[in-house]
PDB file of C-alpha atoms in Angstrom:
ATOM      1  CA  UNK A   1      17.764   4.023  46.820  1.00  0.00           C
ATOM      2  CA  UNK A   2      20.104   1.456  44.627  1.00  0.00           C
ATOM      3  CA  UNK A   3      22.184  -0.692  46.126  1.00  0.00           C
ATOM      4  CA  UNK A   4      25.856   0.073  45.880  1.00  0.00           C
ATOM      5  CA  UNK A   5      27.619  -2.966  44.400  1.00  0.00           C
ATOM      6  CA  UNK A   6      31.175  -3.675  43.959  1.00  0.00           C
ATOM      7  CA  UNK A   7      33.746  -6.900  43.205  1.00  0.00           C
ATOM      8  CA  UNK A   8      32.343  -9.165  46.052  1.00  0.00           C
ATOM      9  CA  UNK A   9      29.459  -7.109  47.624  1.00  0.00           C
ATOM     10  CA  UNK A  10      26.190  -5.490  47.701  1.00  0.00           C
ATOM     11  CA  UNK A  11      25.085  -2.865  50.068  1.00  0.00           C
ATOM     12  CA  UNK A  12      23.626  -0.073  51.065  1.00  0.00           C
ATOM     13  CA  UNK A  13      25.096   1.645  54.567  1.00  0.00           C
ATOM     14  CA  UNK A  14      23.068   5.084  55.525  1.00  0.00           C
ATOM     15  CA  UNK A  15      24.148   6.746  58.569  1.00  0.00           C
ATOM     16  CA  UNK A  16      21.950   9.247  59.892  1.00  0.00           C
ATOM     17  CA  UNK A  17      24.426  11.277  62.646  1.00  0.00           C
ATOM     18  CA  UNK A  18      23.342  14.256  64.536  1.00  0.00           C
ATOM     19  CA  UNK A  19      25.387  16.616  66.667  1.00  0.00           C
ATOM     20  CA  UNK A  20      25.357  19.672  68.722  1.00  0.00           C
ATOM     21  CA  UNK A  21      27.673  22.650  68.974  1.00  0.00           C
ATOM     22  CA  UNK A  22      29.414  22.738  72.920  1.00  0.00           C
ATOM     23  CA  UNK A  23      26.837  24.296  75.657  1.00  0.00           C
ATOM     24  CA  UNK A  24      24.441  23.852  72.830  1.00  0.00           C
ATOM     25  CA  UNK A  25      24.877  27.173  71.909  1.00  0.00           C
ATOM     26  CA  UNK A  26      22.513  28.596  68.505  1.00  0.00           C
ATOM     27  CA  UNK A  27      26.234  29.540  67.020  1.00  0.00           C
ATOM     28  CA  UNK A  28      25.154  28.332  63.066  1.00  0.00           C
ATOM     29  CA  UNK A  29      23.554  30.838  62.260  1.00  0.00           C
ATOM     30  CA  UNK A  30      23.948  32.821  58.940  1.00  0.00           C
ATOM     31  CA  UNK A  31      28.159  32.902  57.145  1.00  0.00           C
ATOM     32  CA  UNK A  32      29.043  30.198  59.729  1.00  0.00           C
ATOM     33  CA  UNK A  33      26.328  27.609  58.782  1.00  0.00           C
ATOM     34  CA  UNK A  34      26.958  28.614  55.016  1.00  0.00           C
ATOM     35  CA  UNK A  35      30.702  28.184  55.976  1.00  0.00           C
ATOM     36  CA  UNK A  36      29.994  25.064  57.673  1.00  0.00           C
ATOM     37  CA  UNK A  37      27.609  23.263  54.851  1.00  0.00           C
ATOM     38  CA  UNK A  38      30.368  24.004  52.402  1.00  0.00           C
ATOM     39  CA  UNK A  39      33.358  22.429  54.512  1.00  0.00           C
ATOM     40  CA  UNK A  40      30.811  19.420  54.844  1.00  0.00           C
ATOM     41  CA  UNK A  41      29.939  18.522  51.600  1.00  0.00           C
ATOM     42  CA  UNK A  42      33.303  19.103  50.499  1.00  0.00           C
ATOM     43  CA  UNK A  43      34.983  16.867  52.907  1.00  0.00           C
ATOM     44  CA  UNK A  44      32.383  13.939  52.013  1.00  0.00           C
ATOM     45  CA  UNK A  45      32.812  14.619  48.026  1.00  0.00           C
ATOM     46  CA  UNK A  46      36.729  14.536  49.218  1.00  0.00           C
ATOM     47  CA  UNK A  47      35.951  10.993  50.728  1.00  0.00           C
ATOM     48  CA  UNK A  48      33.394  10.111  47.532  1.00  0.00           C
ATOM     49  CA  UNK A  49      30.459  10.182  50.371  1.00  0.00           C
ATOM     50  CA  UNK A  50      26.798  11.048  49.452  1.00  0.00           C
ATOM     51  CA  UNK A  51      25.058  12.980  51.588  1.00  0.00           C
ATOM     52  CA  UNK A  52      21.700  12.176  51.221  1.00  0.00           C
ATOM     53  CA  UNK A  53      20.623  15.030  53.511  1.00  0.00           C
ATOM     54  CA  UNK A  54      22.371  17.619  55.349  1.00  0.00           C
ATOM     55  CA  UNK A  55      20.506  20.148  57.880  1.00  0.00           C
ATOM     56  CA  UNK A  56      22.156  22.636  59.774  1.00  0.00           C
ATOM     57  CA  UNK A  57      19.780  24.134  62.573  1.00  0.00           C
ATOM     58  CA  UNK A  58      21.459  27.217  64.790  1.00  0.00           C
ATOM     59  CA  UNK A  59      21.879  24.244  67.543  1.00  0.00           C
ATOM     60  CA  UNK A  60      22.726  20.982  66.194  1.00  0.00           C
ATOM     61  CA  UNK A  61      23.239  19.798  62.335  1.00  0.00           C
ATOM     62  CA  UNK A  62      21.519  16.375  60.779  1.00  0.00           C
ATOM     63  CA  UNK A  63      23.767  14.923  58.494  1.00  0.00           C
ATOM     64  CA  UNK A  64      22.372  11.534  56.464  1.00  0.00           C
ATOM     65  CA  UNK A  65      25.150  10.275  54.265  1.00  0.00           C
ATOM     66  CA  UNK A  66      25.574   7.478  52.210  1.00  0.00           C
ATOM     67  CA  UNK A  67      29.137   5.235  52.377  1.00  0.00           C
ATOM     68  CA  UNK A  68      30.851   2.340  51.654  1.00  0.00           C
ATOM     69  CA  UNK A  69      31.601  -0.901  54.002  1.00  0.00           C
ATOM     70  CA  UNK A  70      34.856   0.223  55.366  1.00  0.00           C
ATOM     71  CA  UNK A  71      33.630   3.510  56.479  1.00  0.00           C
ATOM     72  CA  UNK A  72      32.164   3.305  59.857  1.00  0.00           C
ATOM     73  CA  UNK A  73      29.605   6.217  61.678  1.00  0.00           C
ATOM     74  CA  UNK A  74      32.854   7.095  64.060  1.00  0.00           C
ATOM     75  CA  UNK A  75      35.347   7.891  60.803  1.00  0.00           C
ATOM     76  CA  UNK A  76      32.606   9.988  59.524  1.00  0.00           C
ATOM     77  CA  UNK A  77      31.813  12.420  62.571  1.00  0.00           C
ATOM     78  CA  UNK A  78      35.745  11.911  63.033  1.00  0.00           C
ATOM     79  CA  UNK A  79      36.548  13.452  59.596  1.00  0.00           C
ATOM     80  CA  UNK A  80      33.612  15.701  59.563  1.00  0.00           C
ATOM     81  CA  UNK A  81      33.668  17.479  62.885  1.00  0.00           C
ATOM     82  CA  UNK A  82      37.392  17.871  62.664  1.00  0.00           C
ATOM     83  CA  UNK A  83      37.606  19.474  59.514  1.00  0.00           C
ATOM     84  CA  UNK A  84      34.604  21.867  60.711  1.00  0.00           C
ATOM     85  CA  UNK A  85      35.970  22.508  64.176  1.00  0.00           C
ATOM     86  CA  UNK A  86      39.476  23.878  62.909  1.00  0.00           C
ATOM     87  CA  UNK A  87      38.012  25.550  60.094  1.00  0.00           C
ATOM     88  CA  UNK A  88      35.149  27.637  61.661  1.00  0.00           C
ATOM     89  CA  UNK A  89      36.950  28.542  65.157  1.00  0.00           C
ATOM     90  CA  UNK A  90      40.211  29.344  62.680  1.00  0.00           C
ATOM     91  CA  UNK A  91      37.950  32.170  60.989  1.00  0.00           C
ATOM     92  CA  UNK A  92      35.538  33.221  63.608  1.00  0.00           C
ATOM     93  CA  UNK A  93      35.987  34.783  66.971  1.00  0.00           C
ATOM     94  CA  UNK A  94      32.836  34.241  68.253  1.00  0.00           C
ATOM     95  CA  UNK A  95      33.585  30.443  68.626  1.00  0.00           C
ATOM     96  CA  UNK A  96      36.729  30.756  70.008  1.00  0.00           C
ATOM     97  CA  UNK A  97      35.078  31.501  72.913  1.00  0.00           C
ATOM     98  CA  UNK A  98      33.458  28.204  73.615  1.00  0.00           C
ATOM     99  CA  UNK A  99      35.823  25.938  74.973  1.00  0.00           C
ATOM    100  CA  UNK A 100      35.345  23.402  71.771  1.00  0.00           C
ATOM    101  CA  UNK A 101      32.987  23.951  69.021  1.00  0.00           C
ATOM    102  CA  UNK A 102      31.699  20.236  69.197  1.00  0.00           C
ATOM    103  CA  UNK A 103      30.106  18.106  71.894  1.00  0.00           C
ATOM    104  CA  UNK A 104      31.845  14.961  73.017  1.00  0.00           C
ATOM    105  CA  UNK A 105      28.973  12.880  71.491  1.00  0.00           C
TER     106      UNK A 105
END
């Protein structure tokens, strides 16, 4: 990996983040993990993120992105499971039923 290198800085900030849906229900499976990888990498091309690697398992997705210095882990998951969360309950019923679609962690 390069470093990323701007006016008065060099770095390189990876954040590897991992979450689970509520319950840790298998509910990304199939249209809703396809669903869910797109609203992903477009919310981090949005915020001129890199995901580096991006695994969605039917109980918990790995996410390890690439960002600059102002961008801490919490604005990431913030953005990220936000956008996902309305999205996905917003089209399917099945995860309306869980009282969030996210874990607190």
């Amino acid at each position: 990996m390069e470093y990323q290198r701007d006016e008065h800085r060099v770095h390189l900030i990876l954040y590897h983040l991992v979450w689970t849906p509520k319950r840790r229900k298998a509910v990304l499976k199939d249209a809703i993990a396809v669903d869910c990888r797109r609203l992903i990498e477009q919310k981090c091309a949005e915020q001129g993120w890199e995901i580096v690697e991006l695994a969605i398992q039917p109980d918990h997705i790995h996410l390890f992105v690439r960002v600059w210095p102002s961008v801490s882990a919490a604005d990431v998951v913030k953005a990220v499971k936000g956008l996902t969360s309305h999205e996905l309950r917003e089209r399917y019923a099945v995860l309306r039923k869980l009282p969030s679609l996210w874990t607190r962690s």
